[in-house]
Amino acid sequence: MTKTFDAVELELLWRRLISLVDEAAAALVRTSFSTLVRESYDFSCVVTDAAGQSLVQATESIPSFIGTLPTTVKHFLRFFPLESLSPGDVLITNDLWLGTGHLPDITVAKPIFRNGRVVAFSASTAHAPDIGGKIRSPEPREVFEEGLQIPPMKLLRAGEADATLVAIIRQNVRTPEQTMGDLWAQVVALDMMEERLGILMEQAGLEDLTELATVIHDRCEAAMRNAIRALPDGTYRSELQTDGLLDKPITIKLALTIAGDSISADYTGTDAQVDRAINCALCYTYAMTMYGVKVCTSPNLPNNEGAWRPISVVAPDGCIVNPVFPASGGSRMLIGHYLPMLVFGCLGQIVPERVMAACGSPMWGMNQSGVNADGKPYANMFFYNGGMGANVRGDGISCLSWPSNVSSTPIEISEQSAPLRFHHKRLRPGSGGPGRHRGGLGQEVLLESRSTTPIAVSFLAERTIFPAFGIEGGEAGAPGVLEINGQRVDPKRQYVLNAGDTVMMATPGGGGHGPAGERAPAARGRDAAMGYLRPD
């Protein structure tokens, strides 16, 4: 007999599912070793059903991982059918095309058994502090230069770690303790999701999750289809240019077609892949496109398989949003973070009140690696966010990453974990695009190397040429600036810092919304009082 759920029971079960993944995410943060997880929250935790269909995500999950992680679980099932799995197994990969689009993101998944059969998977993706190879930058020409590739395999077999794989990982990364520490923290999160889900199923009398998952997925799918059905049918087009490479912009084109209760996104016409690590694998393109559609159509709907069913994404093989092997993709967010804004460019033609102006973050960050005074290598990744775009409801938020939601790294953490001295880290006056509602401000960071040995640094930096544009008459935000020792440099290259060398990062501001002449006098006065305006 098919089990049914009344409204109260369904809500209680749903809230408990959210609680168990949030608890696992908190455990991952508490037990992690790197600033990427502990400070920047660059990770995700989900529970899927036995077919790898996303059921529930942790609240703090990165938007892109919400889309890629369940897909990776489905890929695992192609390599490891259910009958080949045992209790205590943990699967692992960082494959560019099966995972998240770049090697530093390691994905693990654990089959959850009940009465001798798989009923669900707990899964997690987290950004490792290092994955070997050339320090992460846009410079690598193919994936082989970017670090250790882990094919789909078992990290644990029936609870026993694969000592050979662990040894290979440790030997190939600059930070073996941090990298493996974060990886084992992910396994802790998997175990916690398994334990808590087992308790929930026992108390609720569930032999498997089939009926519960079906109800949740069907309701979310119906809600998403209703939201899409409310939009006028048609094909809407948008395109934009990114900074690209060596002053050669990259053009991305999107045709978004609404047909009844479904949406299809087509990137035909987008520029070809390049021999640099800014290519954006289709898995990441898919996730970022779905995110853009969802926040415009049903932002309060839970993120799971049901919500994604009405959305399809296609891109020609070999274009920069669907590169083919052996393309590099370590800095794929420098392309991928533009994709939700392309969706906004399409849907903004019919629901302009739901979209915002362009953001100053496509992510800004600094990678560094070197050798400590004791001769041990180290690697760090620090994030510094730009300003968000304004919208019809208000000003953009300053120094907030979008569409990713990684946190800026505090100075105290950066100075503790790296031989750096920060001269200042402050808001960047005048960087938000003027408008009826002002774009969010970027930030200016000035740091100095205090290392007695050279430090290799590379950057994630965009909108240094094409600033974040305004909408509905709003003006663009200020473009980003990157300087080393007071000289502007190409953010797509790697550099070496010696003791006393300085780096200045001025992150871009967000675009404005509406004509600047219509800004309220009280808002202008507040901007002046808070120091948000340039002295001139």
Coordinates of C-alpha atoms in Angstrom, one line a residue:
M1 CA 0.0 0.0 0.0
T2 CA 1.3 3.5 -0.9
K3 CA 1.9 5.6 2.2
T4 CA 0.2 9.0 2.3
F5 CA 1.1 12.0 4.4
D6 CA -1.2 14.6 5.9
A7 CA -0.1 18.2 5.9
V8 CA 1.1 18.3 9.5
E9 CA 3.1 15.0 9.2
L10 CA 4.6 16.2 5.9
E11 CA 5.7 19.5 7.3
L12 CA 7.2 17.9 10.4
L13 CA 9.2 15.4 8.3
W14 CA 10.4 18.2 6.0
R15 CA 11.6 20.3 8.9
R16 CA 13.4 17.3 10.3
L17 CA 15.1 16.7 7.0
I18 CA 16.3 20.3 6.9
S19 CA 17.5 20.0 10.5
L20 CA 19.6 16.9 9.9
V21 CA 21.4 18.3 6.9
D22 CA 22.0 21.6 8.7
E23 CA 23.4 19.7 11.7
A24 CA 25.7 17.8 9.4
A25 CA 26.9 21.1 7.8
A26 CA 27.6 22.6 11.2
A27 CA 29.6 19.5 12.1
L28 CA 31.6 19.9 8.8
V29 CA 32.4 23.5 9.7
R30 CA 33.4 22.6 13.2
T31 CA 35.7 19.7 12.3
S32 CA 37.2 21.2 9.1
F33 CA 40.8 22.4 8.9
S34 CA 40.9 25.0 6.1
T35 CA 39.6 28.6 6.0
L36 CA 37.7 27.7 2.8
V37 CA 35.2 25.6 4.8
R38 CA 35.6 27.1 8.2
E39 CA 35.5 30.8 7.3
S40 CA 34.2 31.0 3.7
Y41 CA 31.6 28.2 3.8
D42 CA 32.6 26.9 0.4
F43 CA 30.8 23.6 0.7
S44 CA 27.4 21.9 0.5
C45 CA 25.6 19.0 2.1
V46 CA 22.6 17.2 0.6
V47 CA 20.5 14.0 1.0
T48 CA 19.2 12.3 -2.1
D49 CA 17.0 9.4 -2.7
A50 CA 18.3 6.0 -3.8
A51 CA 18.3 7.2 -7.4
G52 CA 20.5 10.3 -6.6
Q53 CA 17.6 12.7 -6.9
S54 CA 18.1 15.7 -4.6
L55 CA 15.8 15.7 -1.6
V56 CA 17.0 18.3 0.8
Q57 CA 20.0 20.6 1.1
A58 CA 21.8 22.3 4.0
T59 CA 20.8 26.0 4.4
E60 CA 24.4 27.2 4.0
S61 CA 25.0 25.4 0.7
I62 CA 26.7 27.0 -2.2
P63 CA 24.2 27.6 -5.0
S64 CA 26.3 25.9 -7.7
F65 CA 26.8 22.8 -5.6
I66 CA 23.1 22.5 -5.1
G67 CA 22.9 21.8 -8.8
T68 CA 26.1 19.8 -9.3
L69 CA 26.1 17.6 -6.2
P70 CA 23.0 15.4 -6.9
T71 CA 24.2 15.0 -10.5
T72 CA 27.5 13.7 -9.3
V73 CA 25.6 11.1 -7.1
K74 CA 23.9 10.0 -10.3
H75 CA 27.2 9.7 -12.0
F76 CA 28.5 7.6 -9.1
L77 CA 25.6 5.2 -9.7
R78 CA 26.7 4.7 -13.3
F79 CA 30.1 3.5 -12.0
F80 CA 28.8 1.8 -8.9
P81 CA 25.3 0.2 -9.3
L82 CA 23.3 -0.2 -6.1
E83 CA 24.1 -3.9 -5.9
S84 CA 27.9 -3.2 -5.8
L85 CA 27.6 -1.0 -2.7
S86 CA 28.0 -2.0 0.9
P87 CA 27.3 -0.3 4.2
G88 CA 30.2 1.9 5.1
D89 CA 31.2 2.7 1.5
V90 CA 32.1 6.3 0.7
L91 CA 32.5 7.3 -3.0
I92 CA 34.7 10.1 -4.1
T93 CA 35.6 12.1 -7.2
N94 CA 36.7 15.6 -8.4
D95 CA 36.4 14.9 -12.1
L96 CA 35.9 18.1 -14.0
W97 CA 32.9 17.0 -15.9
L98 CA 31.3 14.7 -13.4
G99 CA 31.8 17.0 -10.4
T100 CA 31.7 20.8 -10.2
G101 CA 33.8 21.9 -13.1
H102 CA 37.2 22.3 -11.3
L103 CA 39.5 19.9 -9.5
P104 CA 39.7 21.6 -6.0
D105 CA 36.1 20.7 -5.3
I106 CA 36.0 17.1 -3.9
T107 CA 32.7 15.4 -3.8
V108 CA 31.9 12.4 -1.6
A109 CA 28.8 10.4 -1.2
K110 CA 27.7 7.5 1.1
P111 CA 24.9 5.0 0.5
I112 CA 22.5 4.8 3.4
F113 CA 21.1 1.3 4.0
R114 CA 17.9 0.2 5.7
N115 CA 17.0 -3.5 6.0
G116 CA 19.8 -4.5 3.6
R117 CA 19.1 -2.1 0.7
V118 CA 20.1 1.4 -0.3
V119 CA 17.3 3.9 0.6
A120 CA 19.3 7.2 0.2
F121 CA 22.6 8.9 -0.2
S122 CA 24.3 11.5 2.0
A123 CA 26.6 13.6 -0.1
S124 CA 28.9 16.6 0.3
T125 CA 31.1 18.8 -1.9
A126 CA 33.8 21.0 -0.3
H127 CA 36.6 23.2 -1.8
A128 CA 39.9 21.6 -0.8
P129 CA 42.7 24.0 0.3
D130 CA 45.0 22.5 -2.4
I131 CA 44.8 19.8 -5.0
G132 CA 48.3 20.0 -6.3
G133 CA 49.5 21.0 -9.8
K134 CA 50.0 24.6 -10.7
I135 CA 48.6 27.0 -8.1
R136 CA 45.0 27.7 -9.1
S137 CA 44.9 30.4 -11.6
P138 CA 43.6 31.0 -15.2
E139 CA 47.0 30.1 -16.7
P140 CA 46.8 26.3 -17.1
R141 CA 46.1 25.2 -20.7
E142 CA 44.7 21.8 -19.9
V143 CA 43.3 19.9 -17.0
F144 CA 46.5 17.9 -16.5
E145 CA 48.3 21.0 -15.3
E146 CA 45.7 21.8 -12.7
G147 CA 46.4 19.1 -10.1
L148 CA 45.4 15.6 -9.0
Q149 CA 42.4 14.1 -10.8
I150 CA 40.4 11.6 -8.7
P151 CA 38.2 9.3 -10.9
P152 CA 35.0 7.9 -9.4
M153 CA 36.2 5.4 -6.8
K154 CA 35.7 4.3 -3.2
L155 CA 37.5 6.3 -0.5
L156 CA 36.1 3.8 2.0
R157 CA 35.1 0.2 1.4
A158 CA 32.8 -1.1 4.1
G159 CA 34.2 1.5 6.5
E160 CA 37.9 0.9 5.7
A161 CA 39.8 3.7 4.1
D162 CA 41.7 3.1 0.8
A163 CA 45.2 3.6 2.2
T164 CA 46.7 3.8 -1.4
L165 CA 44.3 6.6 -2.4
V166 CA 44.9 8.5 0.9
A167 CA 48.7 8.2 0.3
I168 CA 48.3 9.5 -3.3
I169 CA 46.3 12.5 -2.2
R170 CA 48.7 13.4 0.6
Q171 CA 51.7 13.1 -1.7
N172 CA 50.2 15.3 -4.4
V173 CA 49.0 18.3 -2.4
R174 CA 50.9 21.1 -0.6
T175 CA 48.7 20.9 2.4
P176 CA 48.2 17.2 3.2
E177 CA 47.0 17.8 6.8
Q178 CA 44.5 20.4 5.8
T179 CA 43.3 18.7 2.7
M180 CA 42.8 15.3 4.3
G181 CA 41.4 17.0 7.5
D182 CA 38.7 18.7 5.4
L183 CA 38.0 15.4 3.6
W184 CA 37.6 13.5 6.8
A185 CA 35.3 16.3 8.0
Q186 CA 33.2 15.7 5.0
V187 CA 33.0 12.0 5.9
V188 CA 31.9 13.0 9.4
A189 CA 29.1 15.0 7.8
L190 CA 28.0 12.0 5.7
D191 CA 28.0 9.8 8.8
M192 CA 25.9 12.3 10.7
M193 CA 23.3 12.6 7.9
E194 CA 23.2 8.8 7.8
E195 CA 22.6 8.5 11.5
R196 CA 20.0 11.2 11.8
L197 CA 18.1 10.0 8.7
G198 CA 18.0 6.5 10.2
I199 CA 16.5 7.8 13.4
L200 CA 13.9 9.8 11.4
M201 CA 12.9 6.8 9.3
E202 CA 12.6 4.6 12.3
Q203 CA 10.4 7.0 14.2
A204 CA 8.3 7.8 11.2
G205 CA 7.9 4.1 10.3
L206 CA 9.4 4.6 6.8
E207 CA 11.0 1.5 5.2
D208 CA 12.4 3.7 2.4
L209 CA 12.1 7.3 1.1
T210 CA 10.2 6.5 -2.1
E211 CA 6.8 7.8 -1.0
L212 CA 8.2 10.8 0.9
A213 CA 10.5 11.8 -1.9
T214 CA 7.8 11.5 -4.5
V215 CA 5.5 13.8 -2.5
I216 CA 8.2 16.4 -2.0
H217 CA 9.4 16.3 -5.6
D218 CA 5.9 16.3 -7.1
R219 CA 4.9 19.3 -5.0
C220 CA 8.0 21.3 -5.8
E221 CA 7.7 20.4 -9.5
A222 CA 4.1 21.5 -9.6
A223 CA 4.9 24.8 -7.8
M224 CA 7.8 25.5 -10.3
R225 CA 5.6 24.7 -13.3
N226 CA 2.8 27.0 -12.0
A227 CA 5.4 29.8 -11.6
I228 CA 6.7 29.3 -15.1
R229 CA 3.2 29.0 -16.6
A230 CA 2.4 32.5 -15.2
L231 CA 5.1 34.0 -17.5
P232 CA 4.3 34.8 -21.2
D233 CA 5.5 32.2 -23.7
G234 CA 8.3 33.2 -26.0
T235 CA 12.0 33.2 -26.7
Y236 CA 14.0 35.9 -24.9
R237 CA 17.7 36.6 -25.7
S238 CA 20.5 38.3 -23.9
E239 CA 24.3 38.4 -24.2
L240 CA 27.2 40.0 -22.4
Q241 CA 30.9 40.2 -22.5
T242 CA 33.4 39.2 -19.8
D243 CA 36.9 40.6 -19.4
G244 CA 38.3 37.5 -21.1
L245 CA 42.0 37.1 -21.7
L246 CA 44.6 39.7 -22.7
D247 CA 41.9 42.2 -23.6
K248 CA 40.1 39.7 -25.8
P249 CA 36.6 39.7 -24.3
I250 CA 34.5 36.5 -24.1
T251 CA 30.9 36.8 -25.4
I252 CA 28.2 34.6 -23.9
K253 CA 24.8 34.4 -25.5
L254 CA 21.6 32.9 -24.1
A255 CA 18.2 32.2 -25.6
L256 CA 15.7 31.4 -23.0
T257 CA 12.5 29.8 -24.2
I258 CA 9.3 29.7 -22.1
A259 CA 6.8 27.1 -23.4
G260 CA 3.9 26.5 -21.2
D261 CA 5.2 25.2 -17.9
S262 CA 8.8 24.6 -18.9
I263 CA 11.9 26.6 -19.6
S264 CA 14.8 25.7 -21.9
A265 CA 18.1 27.6 -21.9
D266 CA 20.3 27.5 -25.1
Y267 CA 23.8 28.9 -25.2
T268 CA 24.3 28.5 -28.9
G269 CA 26.4 31.4 -30.3
T270 CA 28.6 31.6 -27.2
D271 CA 32.4 31.9 -27.9
A272 CA 34.5 28.7 -28.1
Q273 CA 36.5 27.3 -25.3
V274 CA 40.0 28.7 -24.7
D275 CA 43.3 27.2 -23.7
R276 CA 43.1 28.8 -20.3
A277 CA 41.5 27.7 -17.1
I278 CA 38.3 29.9 -17.4
N279 CA 36.3 27.2 -19.2
C280 CA 33.0 26.4 -17.5
A281 CA 32.0 22.8 -17.7
L282 CA 28.4 22.0 -18.5
C283 CA 27.7 20.7 -15.0
Y284 CA 28.5 24.2 -13.6
T285 CA 26.7 25.9 -16.5
Y286 CA 23.6 23.8 -15.7
A287 CA 23.7 24.7 -12.0
M288 CA 24.2 28.4 -12.5
T289 CA 21.5 28.6 -15.1
M290 CA 18.9 26.8 -12.9
Y291 CA 19.8 29.1 -10.1
G292 CA 19.1 32.2 -12.2
V293 CA 15.8 30.8 -13.3
K294 CA 14.7 29.8 -9.9
V295 CA 15.4 33.1 -8.1
C296 CA 13.3 34.8 -10.7
T297 CA 10.4 32.4 -10.7
S298 CA 10.1 30.8 -7.3
P299 CA 12.8 32.0 -4.9
N300 CA 11.1 30.5 -1.8
L301 CA 10.7 27.1 -3.2
P302 CA 13.0 24.4 -1.8
N303 CA 15.9 23.4 -4.0
N304 CA 15.5 19.7 -5.0
E305 CA 14.9 17.5 -8.0
G306 CA 11.3 18.5 -8.4
A307 CA 12.2 22.2 -8.8
W308 CA 14.7 21.4 -11.5
R309 CA 12.5 19.1 -13.7
P310 CA 10.9 21.9 -15.7
I311 CA 14.3 23.4 -16.6
S312 CA 16.6 22.2 -19.4
V313 CA 20.0 23.5 -20.5
V314 CA 21.9 22.9 -23.7
A315 CA 25.2 24.3 -25.0
P316 CA 27.2 23.3 -28.0
D317 CA 30.2 21.0 -27.4
G318 CA 33.4 23.0 -27.4
C319 CA 32.0 26.3 -26.4
I320 CA 33.3 28.0 -23.3
V321 CA 30.2 26.9 -21.2
N322 CA 30.5 23.3 -22.4
P323 CA 34.2 22.6 -23.0
V324 CA 35.5 19.2 -24.1
F325 CA 38.3 17.2 -22.6
P326 CA 41.1 18.0 -21.8
A327 CA 40.1 21.6 -21.2
S328 CA 41.2 23.3 -18.0
G329 CA 38.6 24.9 -15.7
G330 CA 40.2 25.8 -12.4
S331 CA 38.8 29.4 -12.6
R332 CA 35.5 28.4 -14.2
M333 CA 33.6 30.8 -12.0
L334 CA 35.0 33.7 -14.0
I335 CA 32.6 32.7 -16.7
G336 CA 30.0 30.7 -14.7
H337 CA 29.2 33.5 -12.3
Y338 CA 27.9 35.6 -15.2
L339 CA 25.3 33.1 -16.2
P340 CA 22.5 34.0 -13.7
M341 CA 22.9 37.6 -14.9
L342 CA 22.3 36.4 -18.5
V343 CA 19.1 34.7 -17.2
F344 CA 18.1 38.0 -15.6
G345 CA 18.8 39.7 -19.0
C346 CA 16.2 37.4 -20.5
L347 CA 13.5 37.3 -17.8
G348 CA 14.0 41.0 -17.0
Q349 CA 12.3 41.7 -20.3
I350 CA 9.0 40.4 -18.9
V351 CA 9.4 40.6 -15.1
P352 CA 11.8 43.5 -14.6
E353 CA 10.7 43.9 -11.0
R354 CA 12.2 40.5 -10.1
V355 CA 15.8 41.2 -11.3
M356 CA 18.7 43.3 -10.1
A357 CA 21.5 45.2 -11.7
A358 CA 24.8 43.5 -12.3
C359 CA 27.0 42.5 -9.4
G360 CA 30.6 43.4 -8.7
S361 CA 31.2 39.8 -7.7
P362 CA 31.9 37.4 -10.1
M363 CA 34.1 36.3 -7.2
W364 CA 37.3 38.0 -6.3
G365 CA 40.0 36.1 -4.5
M366 CA 43.7 35.5 -4.0
N367 CA 45.4 32.2 -4.2
Q368 CA 48.9 31.9 -2.7
S369 CA 51.4 29.2 -2.1
G370 CA 54.9 29.1 -0.7
V371 CA 57.3 27.5 1.7
N372 CA 57.3 28.3 5.4
A373 CA 60.4 29.1 7.4
D374 CA 60.5 25.4 8.5
G375 CA 60.6 24.3 4.9
K376 CA 57.0 23.0 4.7
P377 CA 54.9 24.1 1.7
Y378 CA 51.6 25.8 2.3
A379 CA 48.7 27.1 0.2
N380 CA 45.8 29.4 1.0
M381 CA 42.8 30.9 -0.8
F382 CA 41.2 34.1 0.5
F383 CA 38.0 35.7 -0.8
Y384 CA 37.2 39.5 -1.1
N385 CA 33.8 40.2 -2.4
G386 CA 32.5 43.1 -4.5
G387 CA 29.1 44.9 -4.3
M388 CA 25.7 43.5 -5.2
G389 CA 23.5 45.2 -7.8
A390 CA 20.6 47.3 -6.8
N391 CA 17.0 46.3 -7.5
V392 CA 13.5 47.8 -7.5
R393 CA 13.3 47.4 -3.7
G394 CA 16.5 49.0 -2.5
D395 CA 20.3 49.5 -2.7
G396 CA 22.7 46.7 -3.4
I397 CA 24.5 45.2 -0.5
S398 CA 28.2 46.0 -0.1
C399 CA 30.9 43.4 -0.2
L400 CA 28.6 40.4 -0.6
S401 CA 29.4 37.6 -3.1
W402 CA 26.8 36.7 -5.7
P403 CA 25.8 34.3 -7.2
S404 CA 28.0 32.3 -5.0
N405 CA 27.6 33.0 -1.3
V406 CA 31.1 32.5 0.0
S407 CA 32.1 34.8 2.9
S408 CA 35.0 37.3 2.8
T409 CA 38.0 36.1 4.7
P410 CA 38.6 38.1 8.0
I411 CA 42.0 39.9 8.3
E412 CA 42.7 38.1 11.5
I413 CA 42.4 34.7 9.9
S414 CA 44.4 35.7 6.8
E415 CA 47.3 37.0 8.9
Q416 CA 47.2 34.0 11.2
S417 CA 47.4 31.5 8.3
A418 CA 49.7 33.3 5.9
P419 CA 52.8 35.5 6.2
L420 CA 50.9 38.6 5.2
R421 CA 50.4 42.1 6.8
F422 CA 47.2 43.9 6.0
H423 CA 47.6 47.7 5.8
H424 CA 43.8 48.2 5.3
K425 CA 40.6 46.5 4.3
R426 CA 37.8 49.0 3.8
L427 CA 34.8 50.0 1.8
R428 CA 35.5 51.6 -1.6
P429 CA 33.8 55.0 -1.7
G430 CA 31.9 55.8 -4.9
S431 CA 32.2 52.3 -6.3
G432 CA 28.5 51.6 -6.2
G433 CA 26.7 52.5 -9.4
P434 CA 24.5 55.6 -9.0
G435 CA 20.8 55.2 -9.4
R436 CA 17.4 55.6 -7.7
H437 CA 18.8 52.7 -5.7
R438 CA 22.6 52.6 -5.4
G439 CA 24.7 49.6 -6.2
G440 CA 26.6 48.0 -3.4
L441 CA 30.1 49.1 -2.7
G442 CA 33.2 47.1 -3.3
Q443 CA 36.2 47.0 -1.0
E444 CA 39.8 48.0 -1.1
V445 CA 42.4 45.6 0.4
L446 CA 46.1 46.5 0.7
L447 CA 48.4 43.7 1.9
E448 CA 52.1 43.2 2.1
S449 CA 54.2 40.0 2.0
R450 CA 56.1 39.4 5.2
S451 CA 57.5 36.0 3.9
T452 CA 61.2 35.4 4.0
T453 CA 60.7 33.2 0.9
P454 CA 58.9 34.0 -2.4
I455 CA 55.2 33.6 -2.5
A456 CA 53.4 32.5 -5.8
V457 CA 50.1 34.4 -6.1
S458 CA 47.2 34.3 -8.6
F459 CA 43.8 35.9 -8.6
L460 CA 40.2 35.4 -9.3
A461 CA 39.2 38.8 -10.6
E462 CA 36.7 40.0 -13.1
R463 CA 34.9 43.2 -14.2
T464 CA 38.2 45.1 -14.5
I465 CA 37.3 46.0 -18.0
F466 CA 33.5 45.7 -18.2
P467 CA 32.0 47.1 -15.0
A468 CA 28.7 45.9 -13.4
F469 CA 26.0 47.5 -15.5
G470 CA 23.0 49.3 -14.1
I471 CA 19.4 48.7 -15.2
E472 CA 16.2 50.7 -15.7
G473 CA 18.3 53.9 -16.1
G474 CA 20.8 53.1 -13.3
E475 CA 24.5 53.6 -13.9
A476 CA 27.4 51.1 -13.8
G477 CA 29.5 50.5 -10.8
A478 CA 33.2 51.1 -10.7
P479 CA 35.4 48.5 -12.3
G480 CA 37.8 46.5 -10.3
V481 CA 41.5 47.3 -10.0
L482 CA 44.5 45.0 -9.2
E483 CA 47.9 46.4 -8.5
I484 CA 51.2 44.9 -7.4
N485 CA 53.7 47.4 -5.9
G486 CA 51.5 50.2 -7.2
Q487 CA 51.4 49.0 -10.8
R488 CA 48.3 47.7 -12.5
V489 CA 48.7 44.0 -13.5
D490 CA 46.8 41.4 -15.6
P491 CA 44.6 39.5 -13.1
K492 CA 44.7 36.4 -15.3
R493 CA 48.4 35.8 -14.7
Q494 CA 50.4 34.3 -11.8
Y495 CA 53.0 36.5 -10.0
V496 CA 55.7 36.0 -7.4
L497 CA 55.9 38.2 -4.3
N498 CA 59.0 38.9 -2.4
A499 CA 59.3 40.3 1.1
G500 CA 57.9 43.8 1.2
D501 CA 55.9 43.5 -2.1
T502 CA 52.4 44.8 -1.9
V503 CA 49.1 43.8 -3.4
M504 CA 46.1 46.2 -3.8
M505 CA 42.7 44.7 -4.7
A506 CA 39.8 47.1 -5.3
T507 CA 36.8 45.0 -6.0
P508 CA 34.1 46.2 -8.3
G509 CA 30.9 47.9 -7.2
G510 CA 27.4 46.8 -8.2
G511 CA 25.2 48.5 -10.8
G512 CA 22.5 51.0 -9.9
H513 CA 18.7 50.7 -10.4
G514 CA 16.7 53.6 -11.8
P515 CA 17.8 57.1 -12.7
A516 CA 20.2 58.7 -10.3
G517 CA 18.3 61.9 -10.3
E518 CA 15.4 60.2 -8.6
R519 CA 17.4 59.1 -5.6
A520 CA 15.7 60.3 -2.4
P521 CA 17.4 63.3 -0.7
A522 CA 17.5 61.3 2.6
A523 CA 19.3 58.5 0.9
R524 CA 21.9 60.9 -0.6
G525 CA 22.4 62.4 2.8
R526 CA 22.9 59.0 4.4
D527 CA 25.4 58.1 1.7
A528 CA 27.4 61.2 2.4
A529 CA 27.3 60.7 6.2
M530 CA 28.4 57.1 5.9
G531 CA 31.3 57.9 3.6
Y532 CA 29.9 56.0 0.7
L533 CA 30.7 58.8 -1.7
R534 CA 34.0 59.8 -3.2
P535 CA 35.4 63.1 -1.7
D536 CA 34.9 64.8 -5.1

